[in-house]
Short mmCIF file of C-alpha atoms in Angstrom, two decimals:
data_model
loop_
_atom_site.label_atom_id
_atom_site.label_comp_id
_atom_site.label_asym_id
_atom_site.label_seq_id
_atom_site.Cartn_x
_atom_site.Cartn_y
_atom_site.Cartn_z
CA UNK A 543 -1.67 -95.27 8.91
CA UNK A 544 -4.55 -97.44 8.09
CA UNK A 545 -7.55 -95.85 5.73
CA UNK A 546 -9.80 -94.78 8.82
CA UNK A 547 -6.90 -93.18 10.64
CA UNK A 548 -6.06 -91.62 7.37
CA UNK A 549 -9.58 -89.99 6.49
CA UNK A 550 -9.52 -88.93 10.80
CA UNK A 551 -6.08 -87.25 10.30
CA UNK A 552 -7.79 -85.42 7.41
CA UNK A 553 -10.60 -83.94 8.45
CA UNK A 554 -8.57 -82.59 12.00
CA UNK A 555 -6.63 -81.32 9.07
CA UNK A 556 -8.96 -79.72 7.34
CA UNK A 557 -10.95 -78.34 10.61
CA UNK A 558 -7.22 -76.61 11.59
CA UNK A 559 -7.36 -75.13 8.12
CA UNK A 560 -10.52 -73.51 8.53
CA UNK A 561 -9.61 -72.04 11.71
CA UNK A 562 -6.62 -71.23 10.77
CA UNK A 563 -7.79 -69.95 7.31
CA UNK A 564 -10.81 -67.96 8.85
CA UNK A 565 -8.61 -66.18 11.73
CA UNK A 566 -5.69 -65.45 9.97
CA UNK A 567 -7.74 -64.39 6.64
CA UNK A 568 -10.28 -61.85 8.85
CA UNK A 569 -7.07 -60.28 10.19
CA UNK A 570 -6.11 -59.48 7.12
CA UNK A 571 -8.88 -58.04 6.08
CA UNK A 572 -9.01 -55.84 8.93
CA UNK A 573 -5.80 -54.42 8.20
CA UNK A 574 -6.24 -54.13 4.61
CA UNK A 575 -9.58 -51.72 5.32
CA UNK A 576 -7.49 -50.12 8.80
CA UNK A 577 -4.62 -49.41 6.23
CA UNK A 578 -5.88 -46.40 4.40
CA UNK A 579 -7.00 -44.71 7.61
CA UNK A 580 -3.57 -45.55 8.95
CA UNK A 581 -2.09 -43.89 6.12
CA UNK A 582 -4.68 -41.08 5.84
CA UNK A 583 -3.29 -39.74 9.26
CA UNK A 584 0.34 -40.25 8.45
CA UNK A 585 -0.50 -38.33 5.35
CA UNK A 586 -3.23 -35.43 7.13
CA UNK A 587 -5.43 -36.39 4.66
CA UNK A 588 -8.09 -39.03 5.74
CA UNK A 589 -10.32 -40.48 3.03
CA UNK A 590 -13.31 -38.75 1.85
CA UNK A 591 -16.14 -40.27 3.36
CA UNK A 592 -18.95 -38.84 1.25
CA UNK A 593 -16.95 -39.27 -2.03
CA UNK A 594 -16.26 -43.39 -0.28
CA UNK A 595 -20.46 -44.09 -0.30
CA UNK A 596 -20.60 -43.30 -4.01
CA UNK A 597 -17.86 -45.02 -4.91
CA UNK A 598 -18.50 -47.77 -3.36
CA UNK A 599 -22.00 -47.98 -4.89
CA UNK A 600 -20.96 -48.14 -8.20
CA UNK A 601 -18.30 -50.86 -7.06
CA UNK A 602 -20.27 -52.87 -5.49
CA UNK A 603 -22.79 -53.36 -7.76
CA UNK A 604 -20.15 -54.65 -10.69
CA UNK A 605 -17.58 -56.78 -8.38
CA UNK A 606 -19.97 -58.17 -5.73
CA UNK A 607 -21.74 -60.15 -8.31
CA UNK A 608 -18.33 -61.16 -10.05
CA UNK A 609 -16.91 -62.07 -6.75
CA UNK A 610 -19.36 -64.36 -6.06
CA UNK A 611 -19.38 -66.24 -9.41
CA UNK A 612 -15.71 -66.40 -8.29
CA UNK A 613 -15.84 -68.27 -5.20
CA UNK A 614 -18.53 -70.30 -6.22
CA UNK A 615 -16.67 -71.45 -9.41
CA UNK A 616 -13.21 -72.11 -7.94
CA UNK A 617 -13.44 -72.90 -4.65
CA UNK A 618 -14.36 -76.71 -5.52
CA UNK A 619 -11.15 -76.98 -8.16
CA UNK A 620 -9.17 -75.23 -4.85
CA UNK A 621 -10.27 -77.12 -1.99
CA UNK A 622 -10.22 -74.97 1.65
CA UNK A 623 -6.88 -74.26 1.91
CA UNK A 624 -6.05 -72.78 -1.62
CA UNK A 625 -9.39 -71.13 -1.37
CA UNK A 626 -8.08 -69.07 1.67
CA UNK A 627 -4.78 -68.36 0.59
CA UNK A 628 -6.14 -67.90 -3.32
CA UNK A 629 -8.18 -64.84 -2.25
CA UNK A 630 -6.44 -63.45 0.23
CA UNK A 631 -3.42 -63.31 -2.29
CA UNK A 632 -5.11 -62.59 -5.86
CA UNK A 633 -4.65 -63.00 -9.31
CA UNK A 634 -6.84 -65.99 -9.80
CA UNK A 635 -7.80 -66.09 -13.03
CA UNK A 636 -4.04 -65.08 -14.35
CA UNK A 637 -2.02 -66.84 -12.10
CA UNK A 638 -3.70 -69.34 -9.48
CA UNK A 639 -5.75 -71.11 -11.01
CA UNK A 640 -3.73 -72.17 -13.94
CA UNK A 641 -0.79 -72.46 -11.83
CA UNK A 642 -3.08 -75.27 -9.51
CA UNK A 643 -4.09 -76.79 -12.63
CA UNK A 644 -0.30 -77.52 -13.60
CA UNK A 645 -0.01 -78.92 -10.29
CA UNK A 646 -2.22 -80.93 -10.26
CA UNK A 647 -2.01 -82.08 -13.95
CA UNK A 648 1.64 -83.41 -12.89
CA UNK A 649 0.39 -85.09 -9.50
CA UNK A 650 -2.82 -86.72 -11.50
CA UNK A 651 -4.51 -85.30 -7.76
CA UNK A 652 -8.20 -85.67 -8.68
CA UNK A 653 -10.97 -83.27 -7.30
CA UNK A 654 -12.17 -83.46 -3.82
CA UNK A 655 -9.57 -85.88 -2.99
CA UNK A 656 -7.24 -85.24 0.20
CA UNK A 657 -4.39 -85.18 -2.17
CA UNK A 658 -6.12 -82.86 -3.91
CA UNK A 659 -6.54 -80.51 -0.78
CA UNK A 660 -2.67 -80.95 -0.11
CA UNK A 661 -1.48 -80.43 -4.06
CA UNK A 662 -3.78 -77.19 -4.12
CA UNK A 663 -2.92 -75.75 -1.08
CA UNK A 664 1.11 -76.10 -1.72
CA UNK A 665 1.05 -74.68 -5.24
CA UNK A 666 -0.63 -72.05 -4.10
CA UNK A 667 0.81 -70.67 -0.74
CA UNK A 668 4.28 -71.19 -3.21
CA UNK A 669 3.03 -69.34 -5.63
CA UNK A 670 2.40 -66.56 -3.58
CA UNK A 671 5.94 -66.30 -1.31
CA UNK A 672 7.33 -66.11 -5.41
CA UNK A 673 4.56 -63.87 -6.34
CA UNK A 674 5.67 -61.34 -3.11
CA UNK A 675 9.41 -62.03 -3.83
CA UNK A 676 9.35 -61.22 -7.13
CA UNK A 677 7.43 -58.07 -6.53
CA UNK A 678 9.07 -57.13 -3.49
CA UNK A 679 12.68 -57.49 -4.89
CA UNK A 680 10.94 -55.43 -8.07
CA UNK A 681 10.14 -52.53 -6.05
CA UNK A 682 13.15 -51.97 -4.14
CA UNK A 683 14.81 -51.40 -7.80
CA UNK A 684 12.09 -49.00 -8.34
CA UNK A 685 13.02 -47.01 -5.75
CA UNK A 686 16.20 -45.83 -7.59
CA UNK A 687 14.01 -45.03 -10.82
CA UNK A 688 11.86 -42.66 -8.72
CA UNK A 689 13.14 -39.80 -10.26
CA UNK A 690 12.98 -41.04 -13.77
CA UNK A 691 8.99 -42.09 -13.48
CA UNK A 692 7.89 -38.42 -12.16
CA UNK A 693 9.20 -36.65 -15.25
CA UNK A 694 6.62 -34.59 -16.53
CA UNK A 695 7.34 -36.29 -19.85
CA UNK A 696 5.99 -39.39 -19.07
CA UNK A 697 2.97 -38.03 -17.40
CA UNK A 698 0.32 -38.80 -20.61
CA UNK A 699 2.01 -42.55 -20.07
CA UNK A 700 0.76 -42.52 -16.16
CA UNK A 701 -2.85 -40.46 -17.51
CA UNK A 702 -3.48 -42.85 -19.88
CA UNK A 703 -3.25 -46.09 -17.56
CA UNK A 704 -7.01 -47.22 -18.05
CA UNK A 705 -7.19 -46.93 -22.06
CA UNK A 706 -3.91 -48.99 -21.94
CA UNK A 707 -5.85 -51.54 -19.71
CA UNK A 708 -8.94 -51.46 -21.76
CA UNK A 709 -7.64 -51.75 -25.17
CA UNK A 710 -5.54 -54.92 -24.44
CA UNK A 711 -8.31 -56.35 -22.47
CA UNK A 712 -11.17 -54.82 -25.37
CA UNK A 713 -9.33 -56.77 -27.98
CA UNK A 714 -9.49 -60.13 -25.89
CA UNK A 715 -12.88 -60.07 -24.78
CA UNK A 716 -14.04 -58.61 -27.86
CA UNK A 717 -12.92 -61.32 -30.26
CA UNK A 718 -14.02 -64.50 -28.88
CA UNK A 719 -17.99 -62.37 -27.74
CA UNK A 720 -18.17 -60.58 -30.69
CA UNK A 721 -21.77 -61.10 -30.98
CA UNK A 722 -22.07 -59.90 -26.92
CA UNK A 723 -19.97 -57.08 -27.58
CA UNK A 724 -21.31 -55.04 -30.58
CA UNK A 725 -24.62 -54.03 -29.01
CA UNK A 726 -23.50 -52.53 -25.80
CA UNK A 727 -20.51 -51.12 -27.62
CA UNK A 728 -22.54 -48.97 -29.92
CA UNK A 729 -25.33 -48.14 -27.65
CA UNK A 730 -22.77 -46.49 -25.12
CA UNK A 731 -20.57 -45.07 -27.76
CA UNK A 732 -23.72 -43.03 -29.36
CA UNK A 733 -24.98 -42.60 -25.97
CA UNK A 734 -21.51 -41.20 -24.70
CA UNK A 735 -21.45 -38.88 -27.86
CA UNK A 736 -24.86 -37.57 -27.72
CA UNK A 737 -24.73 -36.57 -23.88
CA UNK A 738 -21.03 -36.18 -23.35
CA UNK A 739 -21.46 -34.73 -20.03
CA UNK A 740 -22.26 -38.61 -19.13
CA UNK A 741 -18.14 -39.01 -19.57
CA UNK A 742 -18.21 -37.82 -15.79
CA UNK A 743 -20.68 -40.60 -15.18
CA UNK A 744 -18.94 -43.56 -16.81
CA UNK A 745 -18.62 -45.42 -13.25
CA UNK A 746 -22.55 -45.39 -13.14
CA UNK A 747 -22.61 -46.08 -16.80
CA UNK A 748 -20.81 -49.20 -16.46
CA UNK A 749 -23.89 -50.69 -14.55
CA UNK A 750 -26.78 -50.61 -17.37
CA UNK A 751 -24.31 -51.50 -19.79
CA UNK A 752 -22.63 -54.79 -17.75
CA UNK A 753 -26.33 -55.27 -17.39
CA UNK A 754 -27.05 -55.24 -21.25
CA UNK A 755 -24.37 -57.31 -22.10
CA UNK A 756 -25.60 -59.95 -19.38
CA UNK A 757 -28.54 -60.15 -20.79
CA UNK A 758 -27.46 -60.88 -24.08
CA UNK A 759 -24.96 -63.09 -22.65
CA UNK A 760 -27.67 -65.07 -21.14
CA UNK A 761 -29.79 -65.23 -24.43
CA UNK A 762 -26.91 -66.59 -26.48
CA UNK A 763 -26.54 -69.24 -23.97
CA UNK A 764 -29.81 -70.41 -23.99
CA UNK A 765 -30.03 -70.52 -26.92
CA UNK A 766 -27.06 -72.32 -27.67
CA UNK A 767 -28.20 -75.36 -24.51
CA UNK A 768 -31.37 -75.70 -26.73
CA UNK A 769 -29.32 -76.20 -29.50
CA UNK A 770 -27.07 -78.62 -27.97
CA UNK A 771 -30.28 -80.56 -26.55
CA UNK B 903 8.40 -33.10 -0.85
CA UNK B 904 5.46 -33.30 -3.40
CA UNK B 905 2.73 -35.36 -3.66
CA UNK B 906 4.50 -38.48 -5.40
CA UNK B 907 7.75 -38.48 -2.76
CA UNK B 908 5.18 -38.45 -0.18
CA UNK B 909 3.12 -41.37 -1.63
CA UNK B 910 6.18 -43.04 -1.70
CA UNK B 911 7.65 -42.19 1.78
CA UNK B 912 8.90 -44.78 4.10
CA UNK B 913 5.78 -44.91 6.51
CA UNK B 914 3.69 -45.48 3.83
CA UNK B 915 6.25 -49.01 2.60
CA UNK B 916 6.28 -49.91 6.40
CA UNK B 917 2.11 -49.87 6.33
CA UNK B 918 2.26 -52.23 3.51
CA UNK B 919 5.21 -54.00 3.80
CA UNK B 920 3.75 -55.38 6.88
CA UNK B 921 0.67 -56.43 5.58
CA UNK B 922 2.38 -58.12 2.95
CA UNK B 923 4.57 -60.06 5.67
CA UNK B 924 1.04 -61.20 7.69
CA UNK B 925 0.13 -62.83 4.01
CA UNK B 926 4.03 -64.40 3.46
CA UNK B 927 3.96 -66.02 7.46
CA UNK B 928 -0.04 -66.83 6.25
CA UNK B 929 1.06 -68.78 3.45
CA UNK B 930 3.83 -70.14 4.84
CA UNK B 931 2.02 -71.43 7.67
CA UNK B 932 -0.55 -72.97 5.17
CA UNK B 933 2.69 -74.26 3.02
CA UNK B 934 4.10 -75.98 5.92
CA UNK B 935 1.17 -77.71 7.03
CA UNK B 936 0.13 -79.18 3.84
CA UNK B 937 3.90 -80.64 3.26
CA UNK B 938 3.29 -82.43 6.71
CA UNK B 939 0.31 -83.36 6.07
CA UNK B 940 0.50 -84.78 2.66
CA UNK B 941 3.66 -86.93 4.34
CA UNK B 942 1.41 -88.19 6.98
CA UNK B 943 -1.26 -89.21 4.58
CA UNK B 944 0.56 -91.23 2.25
CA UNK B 945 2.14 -89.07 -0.40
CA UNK B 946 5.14 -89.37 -1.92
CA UNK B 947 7.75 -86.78 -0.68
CA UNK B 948 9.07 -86.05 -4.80
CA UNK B 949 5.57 -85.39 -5.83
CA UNK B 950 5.10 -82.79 -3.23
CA UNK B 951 8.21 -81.15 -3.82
CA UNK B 952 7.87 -81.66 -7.61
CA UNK B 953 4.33 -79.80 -6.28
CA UNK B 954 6.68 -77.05 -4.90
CA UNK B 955 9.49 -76.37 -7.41
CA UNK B 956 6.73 -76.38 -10.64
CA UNK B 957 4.67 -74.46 -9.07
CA UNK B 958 7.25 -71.86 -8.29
CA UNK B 959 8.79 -72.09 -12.22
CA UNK B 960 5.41 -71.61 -13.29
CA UNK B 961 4.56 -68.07 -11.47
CA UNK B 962 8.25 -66.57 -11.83
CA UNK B 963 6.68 -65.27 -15.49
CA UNK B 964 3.33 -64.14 -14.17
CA UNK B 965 4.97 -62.80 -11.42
CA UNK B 966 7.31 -59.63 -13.54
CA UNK B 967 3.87 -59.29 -15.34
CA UNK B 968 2.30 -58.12 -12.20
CA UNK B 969 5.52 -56.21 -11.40
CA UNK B 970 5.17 -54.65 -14.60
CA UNK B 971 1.51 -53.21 -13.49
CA UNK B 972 2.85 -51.99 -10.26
CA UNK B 973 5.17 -50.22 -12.51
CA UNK B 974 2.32 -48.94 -14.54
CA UNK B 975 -0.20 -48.01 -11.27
CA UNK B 976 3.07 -46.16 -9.35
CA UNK B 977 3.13 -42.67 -11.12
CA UNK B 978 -0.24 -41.94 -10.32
CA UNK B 979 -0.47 -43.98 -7.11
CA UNK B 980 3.25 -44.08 -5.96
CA UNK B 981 4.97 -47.40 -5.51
CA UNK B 982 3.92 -48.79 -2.09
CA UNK B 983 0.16 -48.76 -2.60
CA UNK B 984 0.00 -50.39 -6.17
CA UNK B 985 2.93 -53.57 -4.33
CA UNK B 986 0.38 -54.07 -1.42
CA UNK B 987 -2.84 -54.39 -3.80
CA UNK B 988 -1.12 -56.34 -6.65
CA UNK B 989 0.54 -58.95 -3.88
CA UNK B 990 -2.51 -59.73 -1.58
CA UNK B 991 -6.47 -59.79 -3.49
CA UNK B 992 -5.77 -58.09 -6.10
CA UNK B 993 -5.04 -58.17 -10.02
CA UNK B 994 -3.52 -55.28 -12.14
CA UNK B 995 -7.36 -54.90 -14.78
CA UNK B 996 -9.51 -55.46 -11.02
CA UNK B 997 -6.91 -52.75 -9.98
CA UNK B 998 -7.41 -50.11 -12.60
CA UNK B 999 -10.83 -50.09 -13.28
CA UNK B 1000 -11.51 -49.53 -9.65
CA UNK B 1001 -8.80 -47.39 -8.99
CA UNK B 1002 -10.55 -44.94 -11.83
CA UNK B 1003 -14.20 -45.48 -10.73
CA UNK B 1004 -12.67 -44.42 -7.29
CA UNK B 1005 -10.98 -41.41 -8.70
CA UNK B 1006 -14.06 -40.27 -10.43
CA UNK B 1007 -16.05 -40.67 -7.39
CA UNK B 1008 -14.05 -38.02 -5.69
CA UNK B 1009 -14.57 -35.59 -8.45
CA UNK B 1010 -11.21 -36.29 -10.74
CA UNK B 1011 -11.25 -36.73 -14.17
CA UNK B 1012 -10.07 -40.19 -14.03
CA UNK B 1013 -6.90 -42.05 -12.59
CA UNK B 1014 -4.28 -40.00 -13.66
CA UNK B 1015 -1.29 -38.41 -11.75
CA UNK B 1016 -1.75 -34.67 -12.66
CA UNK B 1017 -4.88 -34.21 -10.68
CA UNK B 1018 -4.24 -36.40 -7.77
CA UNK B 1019 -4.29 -35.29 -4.47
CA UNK B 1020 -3.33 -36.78 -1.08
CA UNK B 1021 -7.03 -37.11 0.15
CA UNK B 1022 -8.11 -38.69 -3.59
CA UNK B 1023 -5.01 -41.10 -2.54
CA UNK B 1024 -6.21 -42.36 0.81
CA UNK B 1025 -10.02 -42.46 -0.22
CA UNK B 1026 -8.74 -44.41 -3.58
CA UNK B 1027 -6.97 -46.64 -1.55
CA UNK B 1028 -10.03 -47.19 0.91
CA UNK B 1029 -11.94 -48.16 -2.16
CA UNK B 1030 -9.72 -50.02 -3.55
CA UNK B 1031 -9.34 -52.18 -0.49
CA UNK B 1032 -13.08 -52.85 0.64
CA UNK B 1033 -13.92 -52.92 -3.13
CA UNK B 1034 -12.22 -55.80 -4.29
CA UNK B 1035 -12.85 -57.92 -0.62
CA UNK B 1036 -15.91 -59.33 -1.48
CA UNK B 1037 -14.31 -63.06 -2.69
CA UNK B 1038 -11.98 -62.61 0.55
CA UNK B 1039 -15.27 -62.08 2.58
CA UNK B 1040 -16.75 -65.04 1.25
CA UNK B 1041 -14.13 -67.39 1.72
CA UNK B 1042 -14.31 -66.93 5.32
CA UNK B 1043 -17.55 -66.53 5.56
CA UNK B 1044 -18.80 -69.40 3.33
CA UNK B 1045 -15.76 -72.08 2.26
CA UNK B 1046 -16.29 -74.77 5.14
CA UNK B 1047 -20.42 -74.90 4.60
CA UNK B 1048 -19.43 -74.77 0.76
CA UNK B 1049 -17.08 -76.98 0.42
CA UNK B 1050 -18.90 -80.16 3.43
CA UNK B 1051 -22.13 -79.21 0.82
CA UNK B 1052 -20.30 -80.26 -2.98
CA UNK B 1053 -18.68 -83.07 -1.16
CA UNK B 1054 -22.19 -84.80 0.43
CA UNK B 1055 -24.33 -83.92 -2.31
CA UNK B 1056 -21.88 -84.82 -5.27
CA UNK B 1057 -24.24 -82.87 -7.73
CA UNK B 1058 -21.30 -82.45 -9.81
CA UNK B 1059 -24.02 -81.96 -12.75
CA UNK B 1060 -25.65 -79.04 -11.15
CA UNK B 1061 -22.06 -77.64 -10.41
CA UNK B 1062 -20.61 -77.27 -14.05
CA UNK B 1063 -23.71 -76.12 -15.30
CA UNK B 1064 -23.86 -72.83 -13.33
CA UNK B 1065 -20.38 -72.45 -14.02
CA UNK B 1066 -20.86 -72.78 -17.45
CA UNK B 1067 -22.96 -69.61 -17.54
CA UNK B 1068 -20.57 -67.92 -14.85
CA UNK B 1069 -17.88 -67.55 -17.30
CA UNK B 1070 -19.96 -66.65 -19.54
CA UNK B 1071 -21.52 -63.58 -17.28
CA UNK B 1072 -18.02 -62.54 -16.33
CA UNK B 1073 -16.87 -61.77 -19.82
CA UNK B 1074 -20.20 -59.98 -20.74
CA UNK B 1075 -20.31 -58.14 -17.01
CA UNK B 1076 -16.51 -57.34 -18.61
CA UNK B 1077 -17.45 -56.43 -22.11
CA UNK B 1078 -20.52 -53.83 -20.32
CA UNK B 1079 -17.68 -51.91 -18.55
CA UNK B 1080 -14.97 -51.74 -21.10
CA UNK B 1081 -17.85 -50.24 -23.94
CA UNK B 1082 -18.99 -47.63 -21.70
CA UNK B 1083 -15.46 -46.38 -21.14
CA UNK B 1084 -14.35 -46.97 -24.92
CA UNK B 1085 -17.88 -44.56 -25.20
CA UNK B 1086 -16.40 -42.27 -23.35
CA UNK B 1087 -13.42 -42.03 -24.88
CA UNK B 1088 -15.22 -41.71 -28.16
CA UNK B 1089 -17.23 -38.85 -26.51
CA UNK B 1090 -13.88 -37.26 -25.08
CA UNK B 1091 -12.76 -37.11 -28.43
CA UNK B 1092 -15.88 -35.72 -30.70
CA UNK B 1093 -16.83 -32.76 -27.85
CA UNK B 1094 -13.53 -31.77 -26.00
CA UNK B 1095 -10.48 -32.96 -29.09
CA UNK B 1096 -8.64 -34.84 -26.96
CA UNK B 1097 -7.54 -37.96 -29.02
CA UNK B 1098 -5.09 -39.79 -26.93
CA UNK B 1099 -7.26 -41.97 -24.54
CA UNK B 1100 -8.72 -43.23 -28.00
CA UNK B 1101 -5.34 -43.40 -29.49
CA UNK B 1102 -3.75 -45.38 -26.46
CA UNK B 1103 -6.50 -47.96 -26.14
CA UNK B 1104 -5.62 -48.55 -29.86
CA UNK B 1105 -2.41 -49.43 -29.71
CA UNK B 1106 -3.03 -51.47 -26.49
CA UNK B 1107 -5.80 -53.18 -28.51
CA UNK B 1108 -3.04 -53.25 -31.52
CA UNK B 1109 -0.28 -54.73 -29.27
CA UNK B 1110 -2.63 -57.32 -27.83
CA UNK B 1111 -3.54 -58.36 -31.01
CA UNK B 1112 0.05 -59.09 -32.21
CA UNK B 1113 0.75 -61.13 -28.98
CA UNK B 1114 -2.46 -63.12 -29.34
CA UNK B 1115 -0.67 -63.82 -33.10
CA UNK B 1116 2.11 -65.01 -31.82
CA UNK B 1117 0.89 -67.16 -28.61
CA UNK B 1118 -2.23 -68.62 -30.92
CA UNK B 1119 -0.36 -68.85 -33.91
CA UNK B 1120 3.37 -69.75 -33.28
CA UNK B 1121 2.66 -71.29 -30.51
CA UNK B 1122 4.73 -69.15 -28.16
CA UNK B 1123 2.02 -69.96 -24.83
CA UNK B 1124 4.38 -68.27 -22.39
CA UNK B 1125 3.78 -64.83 -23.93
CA UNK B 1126 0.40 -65.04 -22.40
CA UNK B 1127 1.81 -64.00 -19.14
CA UNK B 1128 3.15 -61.23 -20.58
CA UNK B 1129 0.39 -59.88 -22.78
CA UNK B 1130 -1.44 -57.46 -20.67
CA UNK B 1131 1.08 -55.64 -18.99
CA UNK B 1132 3.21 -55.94 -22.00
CA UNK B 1133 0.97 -54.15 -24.02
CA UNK B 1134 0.29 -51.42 -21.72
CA UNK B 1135 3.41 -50.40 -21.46
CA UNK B 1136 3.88 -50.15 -25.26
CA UNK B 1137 0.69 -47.86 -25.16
CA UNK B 1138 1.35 -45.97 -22.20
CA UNK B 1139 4.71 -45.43 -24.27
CA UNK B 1140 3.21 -44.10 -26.87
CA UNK B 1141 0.77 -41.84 -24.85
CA UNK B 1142 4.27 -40.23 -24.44
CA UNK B 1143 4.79 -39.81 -27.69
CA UNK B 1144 1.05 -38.30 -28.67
CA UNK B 1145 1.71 -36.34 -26.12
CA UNK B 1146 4.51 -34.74 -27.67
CA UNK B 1147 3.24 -34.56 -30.54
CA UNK B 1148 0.03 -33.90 -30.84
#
């Protein structure tokens, strides 16, 4: 194959990924948002619609922003096909993208390179058939420890999931932002205090204080590009 | 059967378990196509398999991590709801914080099994689904113009630069939501006693810190994987205990 039948064979390539990508990705979708109506019936208990709106408001307005900076970020470093299979499969920041950087590393595939495209796209679909063995062959040995997880015993373990998230991922973030983090953490904490019947409200909380720590986010790095300049 | 056996009924592993089959023939399809074409182009067949097998060592680690938070999301959520959102979009701290935001929405006190009902369950899971799309959305919606616009302009310059803040905004937009909950803890403490949120995000915090020791200091990188869902469990562990005890 000489270098013009080469780059040809490539982009039909990467056209078939994008249709294939798009389709099969939207039908996922689909059946990720049809699946808790699906289960809602087999369970008589169809999602609260009401409760879904202001949920969703508060959601939105934290992870539609992040999402973006996401995709905009990665998709270069993934190329089309790991960008499809990357999101539609998760775990980027833990898993995907370090695990494309090893591959790549080892191939010495550079950025927007075909080989790129092909490197990227095979470390990731085979990271996620391990990812969904792994967990799959997981939970059928949960199954048997059913009865051991719903002791009431271990219920303040199961109550207590989000502190156990936030702590490990408070003394992460904390340390290296330091200077990010002590603002909004005592303005909420005597805020929190003061009105405690805002504890109810922590969802809609989160928004002026992501917003707070943005902003001084965004000072600090100004001011350290007119440093560097 | 109560409300856990029911969130963990067969039905409910069929509704999942096929979704996560679409995403294995998905990335299968994707794997299959890339091997070919890489062979057609060129490549040599031991780097794309060396591609393959490294790639597969590399997220065997990462992968029981992620186990270990369906582990942690199944007694409030059962088991078949936490496997389909930790094996396609998600990741276990995207998981949590919205699977909480969701439960307060429908008027719990937070994500936690005691309270949960069967309609909290399927509205949680609705949120948690459309919630966390938005990257999916984008990738079909946006990848191909993306992608054919980086590769003609080459403003590589322009690129880094807005990433460089990106991270940047991430961690703060992180650091904003994990103060206002540690508030809240704080404030669950001083008006209604109840110390063991607090108590549990210290010893997370405590836990994290001696991995971070030990991968930073020692050396001992592959901990990494482990370090989030390894120190939840210690701290949901001791939540047992404080609650015992306290």
């Amino acid at each position: 194959m000489n270098n013009e039948q080469k780059l040809k064979y490539f982009a039909d390539y990467n056209n078939g990924t994008h249709t294939i990508g798009r389709i099969g990705v939207s039908l996922i979708i689909i059946m990720l948002i049809g699946a808790p109506f699906v289960m809602g019936t087999y369970l008589k208990a169809m999602p609260d619609m009401p409760a879904f709106w202001a949920g969703l408001a508060q959601i939105l307005l934290i992870w539609v922003p992040s999402s973006m900076v996401e995709f905009l970020i990665y998709t270069p470093m993934l190329g089309a096909g790991g960008t499809y299979l990357a999101f539609t499969t998760g775990n980027l920041l833990n898993m995907k993208i370090p695990c494309v950087a090893n591959a790549r590393e080892l191939s010495g595939a550079k950025v927007g390179t075909p080989e790129n495209e092909i490197i990227s796209t095979l470390s990731i679909a085979t990271s996620a058939l391990v990812t969904t063995v792994v967990i799959a062959l997981g939970v059928l040995l949960l199954i048997p420890l059913q009865p051991v997880l719903k002791n009431p015993v271990l219920q303040p373990a199961f109550d207590n999931v989000v502190p156990a998230l936030f702590g490990a991922m408070a003394y992460r973030y904390f340390r290296k932002n330091l200077n990010i983090a002590i603002l909004p953490l005592v303005l909420m904490s005597a805020l929190f205090i003061a009105i405690p019947s805002l504890i109810s409200s922590v969802g809609f909380m989160i928004i002026p204080s992501g917003a707070l720590s943005i902003a001084i986010a965004w000072y600090f790095y100004k001011k350290k590009n007119k440093e560097v300049n | 059967m109560n409300i856990i056996e029911q969130l963990n009924s067969a039905p409910l592993y069929l509704i999942c378990g096929f979704i996560i089959l679409c995403v294995i023939v998905l990335s299968v399809i994707f794997m299959l196509r890339a091997y070919r074409a890489g062979l057609a182009i060129g490549m040599d067949k031991i780097v794309l398999k060396r591609t393959i097998t490294s790639s597969a060592t590399f997220t065997v680690l990462p992968s029981i991590s992620i186990l270990l938070g369906v582990i942690a999301l199944s007694g409030s959520l059962g088991t078949p709801l936490p496997w389909l959102r930790l094996s396609v979009i998600g990741a276990l701290h995207y998981e949590t914080s919205v699977a909480d935001v969701a439960a307060r929405a429908i008027g719990l006190s937070g994500l936690n099994a005691s309270e949960m009902t069967l309609q909290a369950f399927s509205t949680i899971a609705l949120l948690m689904g459309v919630g966390i799309i938005w990257g999916t959305i984008c990738s079909v919606l946006f990848t191909k113009g993306y992608l054919n616009k980086i590769q003609s302009s080459g403003n590589k310059k322009k690129n880094s630069s807005f990433g460089g803040f990106g991270d940047m905004a991430m961690s703060a937009m992180f650091i904003g939501l994990i103060s206002a909950y540690i508030g809240s803890y704080m404030a669950t403490l001083t008006s209604k006693g109840n110390a063991i949120p607090l108590l549990v995000l210290a010893c997370s915090g405590l836990v994290m810190s001696i991995f971070m020791y030990f991968i930073d200091k020692k050396n001992m990188k592959w901990l990494e994987n482990f370090s989030v869902a390894g120190s939840m469990l210690v701290a949901m562990a001791c939540a047992v205990l404080f609650g015992l005890f306290l």
